[in-house]
mmCIF file of C-alpha atoms in Angstrom:
data_model
loop_
_atom_site.group_PDB
_atom_site.id
_atom_site.type_symbol
_atom_site.label_atom_id
_atom_site.label_comp_id
_atom_site.label_asym_id
_atom_site.label_seq_id
_atom_site.Cartn_x
_atom_site.Cartn_y
_atom_site.Cartn_z
ATOM 1 C CA MET H 1 -22.334 -9.246 -12.891
ATOM 2 C CA THR H 2 -19.115 -9.316 -10.913
ATOM 3 C CA ASN H 3 -18.592 -7.651 -7.560
ATOM 4 C CA THR H 4 -15.064 -6.323 -7.508
ATOM 5 C CA ALA H 5 -12.751 -5.066 -4.810
ATOM 6 C CA TRP H 6 -10.006 -2.737 -5.975
ATOM 7 C CA VAL H 7 -6.770 -3.196 -4.043
ATOM 8 C CA PHE H 8 -3.660 -1.047 -4.242
ATOM 9 C CA PRO H 9 -0.048 -2.182 -3.724
ATOM 10 C CA GLY H 10 2.449 -0.318 -1.595
ATOM 11 C CA GLN H 11 6.191 0.034 -1.268
ATOM 12 C CA GLY H 12 8.017 -2.911 -2.805
ATOM 13 C CA SER H 13 5.869 -2.985 -5.954
ATOM 14 C CA GLN H 14 7.644 -0.061 -7.592
ATOM 15 C CA ALA H 15 9.628 -0.612 -10.780
ATOM 16 C CA ILE H 16 11.741 1.559 -13.062
ATOM 17 C CA GLY H 17 9.516 2.894 -15.843
ATOM 18 C CA MET H 18 6.216 2.246 -14.069
ATOM 19 C CA GLY H 19 3.409 4.480 -15.261
ATOM 20 C CA ALA H 20 5.456 6.089 -18.032
ATOM 21 C CA ASP H 21 2.937 4.898 -20.635
ATOM 22 C CA LEU H 22 0.267 7.055 -18.979
ATOM 23 C CA ALA H 23 2.089 10.229 -20.002
ATOM 24 C CA SER H 24 0.489 10.015 -23.455
ATOM 25 C CA LEU H 25 -2.897 10.975 -21.987
ATOM 26 C CA PRO H 26 -3.788 14.659 -21.494
ATOM 27 C CA GLN H 27 -5.564 13.999 -18.168
ATOM 28 C CA ALA H 28 -2.534 12.093 -16.887
ATOM 29 C CA GLN H 29 -0.231 14.894 -18.010
ATOM 30 C CA GLU H 30 -2.311 17.289 -15.920
ATOM 31 C CA ARG H 31 -2.000 15.021 -12.896
ATOM 32 C CA PHE H 32 1.762 14.674 -13.311
ATOM 33 C CA ALA H 33 2.062 18.477 -13.542
ATOM 34 C CA LEU H 34 -0.119 18.919 -10.445
ATOM 35 C CA ALA H 35 2.022 16.389 -8.587
ATOM 36 C CA GLU H 36 5.245 18.153 -9.583
ATOM 37 C CA ALA H 37 3.893 21.445 -8.236
ATOM 38 C CA GLU H 38 3.114 19.765 -4.890
ATOM 39 C CA LEU H 39 6.245 17.626 -4.623
ATOM 40 C CA GLY H 40 8.873 19.910 -6.141
ATOM 41 C CA TRP H 41 10.128 17.099 -8.383
ATOM 42 C CA SER H 42 8.876 15.144 -11.396
ATOM 43 C CA VAL H 43 7.335 11.709 -10.926
ATOM 44 C CA LEU H 44 8.067 10.831 -14.548
ATOM 45 C CA GLU H 45 11.725 11.778 -14.214
ATOM 46 C CA VAL H 46 12.092 9.691 -11.068
ATOM 47 C CA VAL H 47 10.424 6.578 -12.472
ATOM 48 C CA LYS H 48 12.553 6.767 -15.637
ATOM 49 C CA ASP H 49 15.847 7.148 -13.737
ATOM 50 C CA PRO H 50 17.940 4.036 -14.558
ATOM 51 C CA ASN H 51 19.671 4.347 -11.179
ATOM 52 C CA ASP H 52 16.453 3.198 -9.464
ATOM 53 C CA GLN H 53 15.765 6.496 -7.734
ATOM 54 C CA VAL H 54 12.160 5.319 -7.505
ATOM 55 C CA SER H 55 13.133 2.828 -4.786
ATOM 56 C CA ASN H 56 14.142 5.603 -2.384
ATOM 57 C CA THR H 57 11.284 5.793 0.170
ATOM 58 C CA ARG H 58 11.043 9.566 -0.217
ATOM 59 C CA TYR H 59 10.181 9.063 -3.899
ATOM 60 C CA THR H 60 8.599 5.606 -3.896
ATOM 61 C CA GLN H 61 5.476 6.469 -1.969
ATOM 62 C CA PRO H 62 4.438 9.629 -3.864
ATOM 63 C CA CYS H 63 5.185 7.933 -7.212
ATOM 64 C CA LEU H 64 2.989 4.960 -6.356
ATOM 65 C CA TYR H 65 0.197 7.224 -5.112
ATOM 66 C CA VAL H 66 0.233 9.392 -8.251
ATOM 67 C CA ILE H 67 0.355 6.508 -10.744
ATOM 68 C CA GLU H 68 -2.247 4.395 -8.954
ATOM 69 C CA SER H 69 -4.553 7.414 -8.614
ATOM 70 C CA ILE H 70 -4.349 8.064 -12.342
ATOM 71 C CA LEU H 71 -5.287 4.421 -12.996
ATOM 72 C CA VAL H 72 -8.264 4.844 -10.634
ATOM 73 C CA ASP H 73 -9.458 7.851 -12.634
ATOM 74 C CA LEU H 74 -9.086 5.983 -15.927
ATOM 75 C CA LEU H 75 -11.070 3.014 -14.639
ATOM 76 C CA LYS H 76 -13.857 5.271 -13.400
ATOM 77 C CA GLN H 77 -13.932 7.110 -16.737
ATOM 78 C CA GLN H 78 -14.685 3.745 -18.329
ATOM 79 C CA GLY H 79 -17.705 3.382 -16.063
ATOM 80 C CA LEU H 80 -16.067 0.893 -13.706
ATOM 81 C CA VAL H 81 -16.604 1.198 -9.956
ATOM 82 C CA PRO H 82 -15.461 -0.965 -7.041
ATOM 83 C CA GLN H 83 -17.755 -2.514 -4.470
ATOM 84 C CA ALA H 84 -14.997 -2.264 -1.827
ATOM 85 C CA VAL H 85 -11.414 -1.006 -1.626
ATOM 86 C CA ALA H 86 -8.258 -1.695 0.351
ATOM 87 C CA GLY H 87 -4.580 -0.842 0.037
ATOM 88 C CA HIS H 88 -1.418 -2.427 1.356
ATOM 89 C CA SER H 89 0.391 0.086 3.586
ATOM 90 C CA LEU H 90 0.951 3.128 1.308
ATOM 91 C CA GLY H 91 -1.764 1.708 -0.951
ATOM 92 C CA GLU H 92 -4.378 2.519 1.702
ATOM 93 C CA TYR H 93 -4.047 6.188 0.744
ATOM 94 C CA VAL H 94 -5.001 5.350 -2.838
ATOM 95 C CA ALA H 95 -7.903 3.255 -1.542
ATOM 96 C CA LEU H 96 -9.177 6.261 0.420
ATOM 97 C CA TYR H 97 -8.809 8.443 -2.683
ATOM 98 C CA ALA H 98 -10.666 5.873 -4.785
ATOM 99 C CA ALA H 99 -13.466 5.826 -2.203
ATOM 100 C CA GLY H 100 -13.796 9.629 -2.322
ATOM 101 C CA VAL H 101 -12.606 10.198 1.248
ATOM 102 C CA PHE H 102 -10.269 13.001 0.109
ATOM 103 C CA ASP H 103 -9.215 14.554 -3.189
ATOM 104 C CA PHE H 104 -6.018 13.840 -5.124
ATOM 105 C CA THR H 105 -4.051 16.851 -3.860
ATOM 106 C CA THR H 106 -4.975 16.268 -0.215
ATOM 107 C CA GLY H 107 -3.875 12.643 -0.435
ATOM 108 C CA LEU H 108 -0.631 13.536 -2.174
ATOM 109 C CA ALA H 109 0.266 16.108 0.479
ATOM 110 C CA LEU H 110 -0.246 13.463 3.173
ATOM 111 C CA VAL H 111 1.774 10.869 1.283
ATOM 112 C CA LYS H 112 4.611 13.324 0.711
ATOM 113 C CA GLN H 113 4.942 14.029 4.425
ATOM 114 C CA ARG H 114 4.520 10.360 5.331
ATOM 115 C CA ALA H 115 7.293 9.391 2.914
ATOM 116 C CA GLU H 116 9.669 12.027 4.244
ATOM 117 C CA LEU H 117 9.073 10.970 7.853
ATOM 118 C CA MET H 118 9.541 7.300 7.065
ATOM 119 C CA ALA H 119 12.662 7.978 5.006
ATOM 120 C CA GLN H 120 14.199 9.658 8.051
ATOM 121 C CA ALA H 121 13.498 6.645 10.273
ATOM 122 C CA SER H 122 16.902 5.005 9.938
ATOM 123 C CA ASP H 123 16.665 2.693 12.932
ATOM 124 C CA GLY H 124 15.556 -0.899 12.585
ATOM 125 C CA MET H 125 15.239 -3.715 10.100
ATOM 126 C CA MET H 126 12.528 -5.639 8.274
ATOM 127 C CA ALA H 127 12.628 -9.180 6.907
ATOM 128 C CA ALA H 128 10.206 -11.377 4.969
ATOM 129 C CA LEU H 129 9.723 -15.039 5.851
ATOM 130 C CA LEU H 130 8.263 -17.624 3.490
ATOM 131 C CA GLY H 131 7.362 -21.196 4.319
ATOM 132 C CA PHE H 132 7.448 -21.321 8.127
ATOM 133 C CA ASP H 133 5.563 -22.793 11.064
ATOM 134 C CA ALA H 134 3.124 -20.118 12.249
ATOM 135 C CA ASP H 135 3.067 -21.330 15.857
ATOM 136 C CA ASP H 136 6.865 -21.388 16.004
ATOM 137 C CA LEU H 137 7.086 -17.862 14.627
ATOM 138 C CA ALA H 138 4.448 -16.578 17.054
ATOM 139 C CA ALA H 139 6.342 -18.116 19.967
ATOM 140 C CA GLN H 140 9.650 -16.603 18.878
ATOM 141 C CA LEU H 141 8.099 -13.158 18.422
ATOM 142 C CA GLU H 142 6.535 -13.412 21.872
ATOM 143 C CA ALA H 143 9.869 -14.386 23.404
ATOM 144 C CA THR H 144 11.943 -11.723 21.629
ATOM 145 C CA PRO H 145 11.557 -8.093 22.732
ATOM 146 C CA GLY H 146 11.972 -5.454 20.044
ATOM 147 C CA VAL H 147 10.423 -7.294 17.090
ATOM 148 C CA VAL H 148 6.820 -7.596 15.878
ATOM 149 C CA LEU H 149 4.777 -9.044 13.050
ATOM 150 C CA ALA H 150 4.613 -6.129 10.599
ATOM 151 C CA ASN H 151 2.784 -7.663 7.619
ATOM 152 C CA ASP H 152 0.528 -10.705 7.837
ATOM 153 C CA ASN H 153 0.350 -11.134 4.073
ATOM 154 C CA ASN H 154 -0.889 -14.684 3.536
ATOM 155 C CA PRO H 155 -0.574 -18.084 5.258
ATOM 156 C CA GLY H 156 2.899 -18.588 3.863
ATOM 157 C CA GLN H 157 4.386 -15.109 3.868
ATOM 158 C CA VAL H 158 4.886 -12.533 6.610
ATOM 159 C CA VAL H 159 7.199 -9.621 7.341
ATOM 160 C CA ILE H 160 8.754 -8.986 10.744
ATOM 161 C CA SER H 161 10.039 -5.603 11.880
ATOM 162 C CA GLY H 162 12.120 -4.303 14.767
ATOM 163 C CA THR H 163 15.630 -3.669 15.989
ATOM 164 C CA PRO H 164 18.354 -5.348 13.900
ATOM 165 C CA GLU H 165 19.369 -7.513 16.865
ATOM 166 C CA ALA H 166 15.828 -8.717 17.512
ATOM 167 C CA VAL H 167 15.059 -9.393 13.843
ATOM 168 C CA GLU H 168 18.320 -11.340 13.458
ATOM 169 C CA ALA H 169 17.473 -13.353 16.579
ATOM 170 C CA VAL H 170 14.101 -14.406 15.184
ATOM 171 C CA LEU H 171 15.582 -15.212 11.778
ATOM 172 C CA GLY H 172 18.124 -17.426 13.502
ATOM 173 C CA ALA H 173 15.524 -19.226 15.574
ATOM 174 C CA VAL H 174 12.695 -19.841 13.082
ATOM 175 C CA LYS H 175 12.984 -22.454 10.362
ATOM 176 C CA ALA H 176 11.751 -21.005 7.079
ATOM 177 C CA LYS H 177 12.071 -22.028 3.446
ATOM 178 C CA ARG H 178 13.287 -18.532 2.714
ATOM 179 C CA ALA H 179 14.122 -15.400 4.690
ATOM 180 C CA VAL H 180 14.874 -12.093 2.989
ATOM 181 C CA LYS H 181 16.053 -8.885 4.653
ATOM 182 C CA LEU H 182 14.209 -5.997 3.062
ATOM 183 C CA ASN H 183 15.910 -2.964 1.597
ATOM 184 C CA VAL H 184 14.043 -0.334 3.613
ATOM 185 C CA SER H 185 15.228 2.581 5.701
ATOM 186 C CA GLY H 186 13.567 1.626 8.978
ATOM 187 C CA ALA H 187 11.364 -0.743 10.971
ATOM 188 C CA PHE H 188 8.057 0.192 9.356
ATOM 189 C CA HIS H 189 4.791 -0.953 10.986
ATOM 190 C CA SER H 190 6.436 -1.394 14.366
ATOM 191 C CA PRO H 191 6.662 0.570 17.641
ATOM 192 C CA LEU H 192 10.005 1.938 16.415
ATOM 193 C CA MET H 193 7.975 4.216 14.130
ATOM 194 C CA ALA H 194 6.257 5.881 17.117
ATOM 195 C CA LYS H 195 8.137 9.172 16.806
ATOM 196 C CA ALA H 196 7.339 9.502 13.116
ATOM 197 C CA ALA H 197 3.748 8.401 13.765
ATOM 198 C CA ASN H 198 3.253 11.037 16.460
ATOM 199 C CA THR H 199 4.546 13.742 14.121
ATOM 200 C CA PHE H 200 2.323 12.472 11.326
ATOM 201 C CA LYS H 201 -0.699 12.467 13.622
ATOM 202 C CA THR H 202 -0.415 16.265 13.897
ATOM 203 C CA VAL H 203 -0.315 16.405 10.089
ATOM 204 C CA LEU H 204 -3.488 14.337 9.829
ATOM 205 C CA GLU H 205 -5.477 16.149 12.515
ATOM 206 C CA PRO H 206 -6.580 19.211 10.490
ATOM 207 C CA VAL H 207 -7.413 17.176 7.356
ATOM 208 C CA THR H 208 -11.077 16.487 6.688
ATOM 209 C CA PHE H 209 -11.962 12.892 5.836
ATOM 210 C CA GLY H 210 -15.306 12.553 4.074
ATOM 211 C CA THR H 211 -17.665 9.582 4.106
ATOM 212 C CA ALA H 212 -16.385 6.816 1.838
ATOM 213 C CA GLN H 213 -18.546 6.044 -1.186
ATOM 214 C CA VAL H 214 -17.730 2.326 -0.831
ATOM 215 C CA PRO H 215 -16.517 0.270 2.151
ATOM 216 C CA VAL H 216 -12.821 0.563 2.980
ATOM 217 C CA LEU H 217 -10.969 -2.299 4.692
ATOM 218 C CA SER H 218 -8.069 -0.783 6.630
ATOM 219 C CA ASN H 219 -4.653 -2.274 7.368
ATOM 220 C CA VAL H 220 -5.067 -2.164 11.137
ATOM 221 C CA ASP H 221 -8.750 -3.195 11.097
ATOM 222 C CA PRO H 222 -10.054 -5.337 8.222
ATOM 223 C CA THR H 223 -13.721 -4.691 8.990
ATOM 224 C CA PRO H 224 -15.373 -2.532 6.306
ATOM 225 C CA ALA H 225 -16.067 1.098 7.209
ATOM 226 C CA THR H 226 -17.280 4.235 5.480
ATOM 227 C CA ASP H 227 -17.240 6.765 8.340
ATOM 228 C CA GLY H 228 -14.545 9.369 7.714
ATOM 229 C CA ALA H 229 -13.562 9.771 11.363
ATOM 230 C CA THR H 230 -13.154 6.005 11.733
ATOM 231 C CA LEU H 231 -11.021 5.735 8.614
ATOM 232 C CA LYS H 232 -8.871 8.634 9.766
ATOM 233 C CA GLN H 233 -8.260 7.079 13.186
ATOM 234 C CA ARG H 234 -7.250 3.808 11.548
ATOM 235 C CA LEU H 235 -4.780 5.688 9.387
ATOM 236 C CA VAL H 236 -3.253 7.289 12.493
ATOM 237 C CA GLN H 237 -2.554 3.784 13.812
ATOM 238 C CA GLN H 238 -1.235 2.427 10.521
ATOM 239 C CA MET H 239 2.394 3.556 10.722
ATOM 240 C CA THR H 240 3.072 1.570 13.905
ATOM 241 C CA GLY H 241 0.411 -1.128 13.460
ATOM 242 C CA SER H 242 0.555 -4.441 11.634
ATOM 243 C CA VAL H 243 -0.753 -4.749 8.069
ATOM 244 C CA ARG H 244 -3.465 -7.411 8.395
ATOM 245 C CA TRP H 245 -3.608 -8.223 4.687
ATOM 246 C CA ARG H 246 -4.467 -11.928 5.034
ATOM 247 C CA GLU H 247 -7.554 -10.978 7.057
ATOM 248 C CA ILE H 248 -8.533 -8.308 4.531
ATOM 249 C CA THR H 249 -8.426 -10.855 1.708
ATOM 250 C CA LEU H 250 -10.413 -13.419 3.699
ATOM 251 C CA ALA H 251 -13.082 -10.816 4.503
ATOM 252 C CA LEU H 252 -13.874 -10.024 0.860
ATOM 253 C CA PRO H 253 -16.114 -13.006 -0.014
ATOM 254 C CA GLY H 254 -18.262 -12.199 3.029
ATOM 255 C CA LEU H 255 -18.936 -8.806 1.430
ATOM 256 C CA GLY H 256 -20.141 -10.499 -1.743
ATOM 257 C CA ILE H 257 -16.840 -9.847 -3.552
ATOM 258 C CA ASP H 258 -15.954 -12.394 -6.222
ATOM 259 C CA THR H 259 -13.175 -10.513 -8.057
ATOM 260 C CA LEU H 260 -10.024 -8.864 -6.739
ATOM 261 C CA MET H 261 -8.507 -6.230 -9.017
ATOM 262 C CA GLU H 262 -4.980 -5.078 -8.199
ATOM 263 C CA VAL H 263 -4.592 -1.511 -9.475
ATOM 264 C CA GLY H 264 -0.944 -0.520 -9.671
ATOM 265 C CA PRO H 265 2.456 -1.860 -10.695
ATOM 266 C CA GLY H 266 3.303 -5.532 -10.352
ATOM 267 C CA ASN H 267 1.201 -8.433 -9.132
ATOM 268 C CA VAL H 268 2.153 -8.762 -5.463
ATOM 269 C CA LEU H 269 -1.386 -8.588 -4.071
ATOM 270 C CA THR H 270 -2.970 -10.963 -6.581
ATOM 271 C CA GLY H 271 -0.072 -13.321 -5.878
ATOM 272 C CA LEU H 272 -0.811 -13.213 -2.156
ATOM 273 C CA ALA H 273 -4.522 -13.750 -2.763
ATOM 274 C CA LYS H 274 -3.935 -16.973 -4.737
ATOM 275 C CA ARG H 275 -2.968 -18.756 -1.552
ATOM 276 C CA THR H 276 -5.286 -16.946 0.836
ATOM 277 C CA CYS H 277 -8.604 -17.137 -1.023
ATOM 278 C CA ARG H 278 -8.643 -19.389 -4.084
ATOM 279 C CA ASP H 279 -12.257 -18.596 -4.987
ATOM 280 C CA LEU H 280 -11.516 -14.983 -5.928
ATOM 281 C CA ALA H 281 -11.051 -14.159 -9.606
ATOM 282 C CA LEU H 282 -7.874 -12.105 -9.999
ATOM 283 C CA VAL H 283 -7.262 -9.151 -12.327
ATOM 284 C CA ASN H 284 -4.221 -6.875 -12.688
ATOM 285 C CA VAL H 285 -4.322 -3.304 -13.975
ATOM 286 C CA SER H 286 -0.916 -1.643 -14.142
ATOM 287 C CA SER H 287 -0.906 -0.028 -17.570
ATOM 288 C CA LEU H 288 -3.021 1.913 -20.040
ATOM 289 C CA ASP H 289 -3.327 -1.209 -22.216
ATOM 290 C CA GLN H 290 -4.749 -3.218 -19.339
ATOM 291 C CA VAL H 291 -7.330 -0.520 -18.606
ATOM 292 C CA GLN H 292 -8.447 -0.600 -22.222
ATOM 293 C CA GLN H 293 -8.601 -4.404 -22.281
ATOM 294 C CA LEU H 294 -11.160 -4.365 -19.477
ATOM 295 C CA VAL H 295 -13.667 -2.472 -21.593
ATOM 296 C CA ASP H 296 -12.901 -3.811 -25.080
#
């Protein structure tokens, strides 16, 4: 018997047409209709837009949440359950939904407001670095005000975030096999998101977080937790804090996890895990066909 962690990708994994195959299912149709009533726009229309409307932060995050949540429901209907959950940035909201911390509508309302706040954060820049010396990068970040490590994804890939000047300075100083400036509206997971984070904190405060049914490993603290208040506090910190994904992946075998299942579009998280923890079996579930293959 396998012990599986379900992990959920965030912004950057979206693709035109993602989740459209789910629309053939009555239960998914109900979810899409419920989402449209909450959002004021259609997830299916956005994901099908050939002009890549789905990559606009305001739309990306709710679309990912809705589609990944539907996949969660389908997996559970097949009798599958995770032994632990985690999500990368936006994906943490789906992880909390999957763990029963809040219901679908509550999570969607939070994601909608989060997306709108982050879309308005026009200051700053983010860049991914691949193939670099970790000590050199750490030294440059320490010596350069206004830039931080935003995503510690795996030993060979990180994302830095900060003011354009500071990010450019680090990119110019660190030798890397590849450096890519990200197409995002602001310096996510950095102190530059403090204003948006403070506003979002007031949104979170009245929301009740229940006890998680399975351990949740949070972006800002990779130790497993089930207490609702703890998980809520970690989410408050998430918008300005670093995504400690490498540590999350490394923690899974210690929880008895032998299989990592990425639930959502693309294969970013399984790709990161290949280098971080080679002993984990990797599974991707991004479509109705892949859900059915798991139980056939």
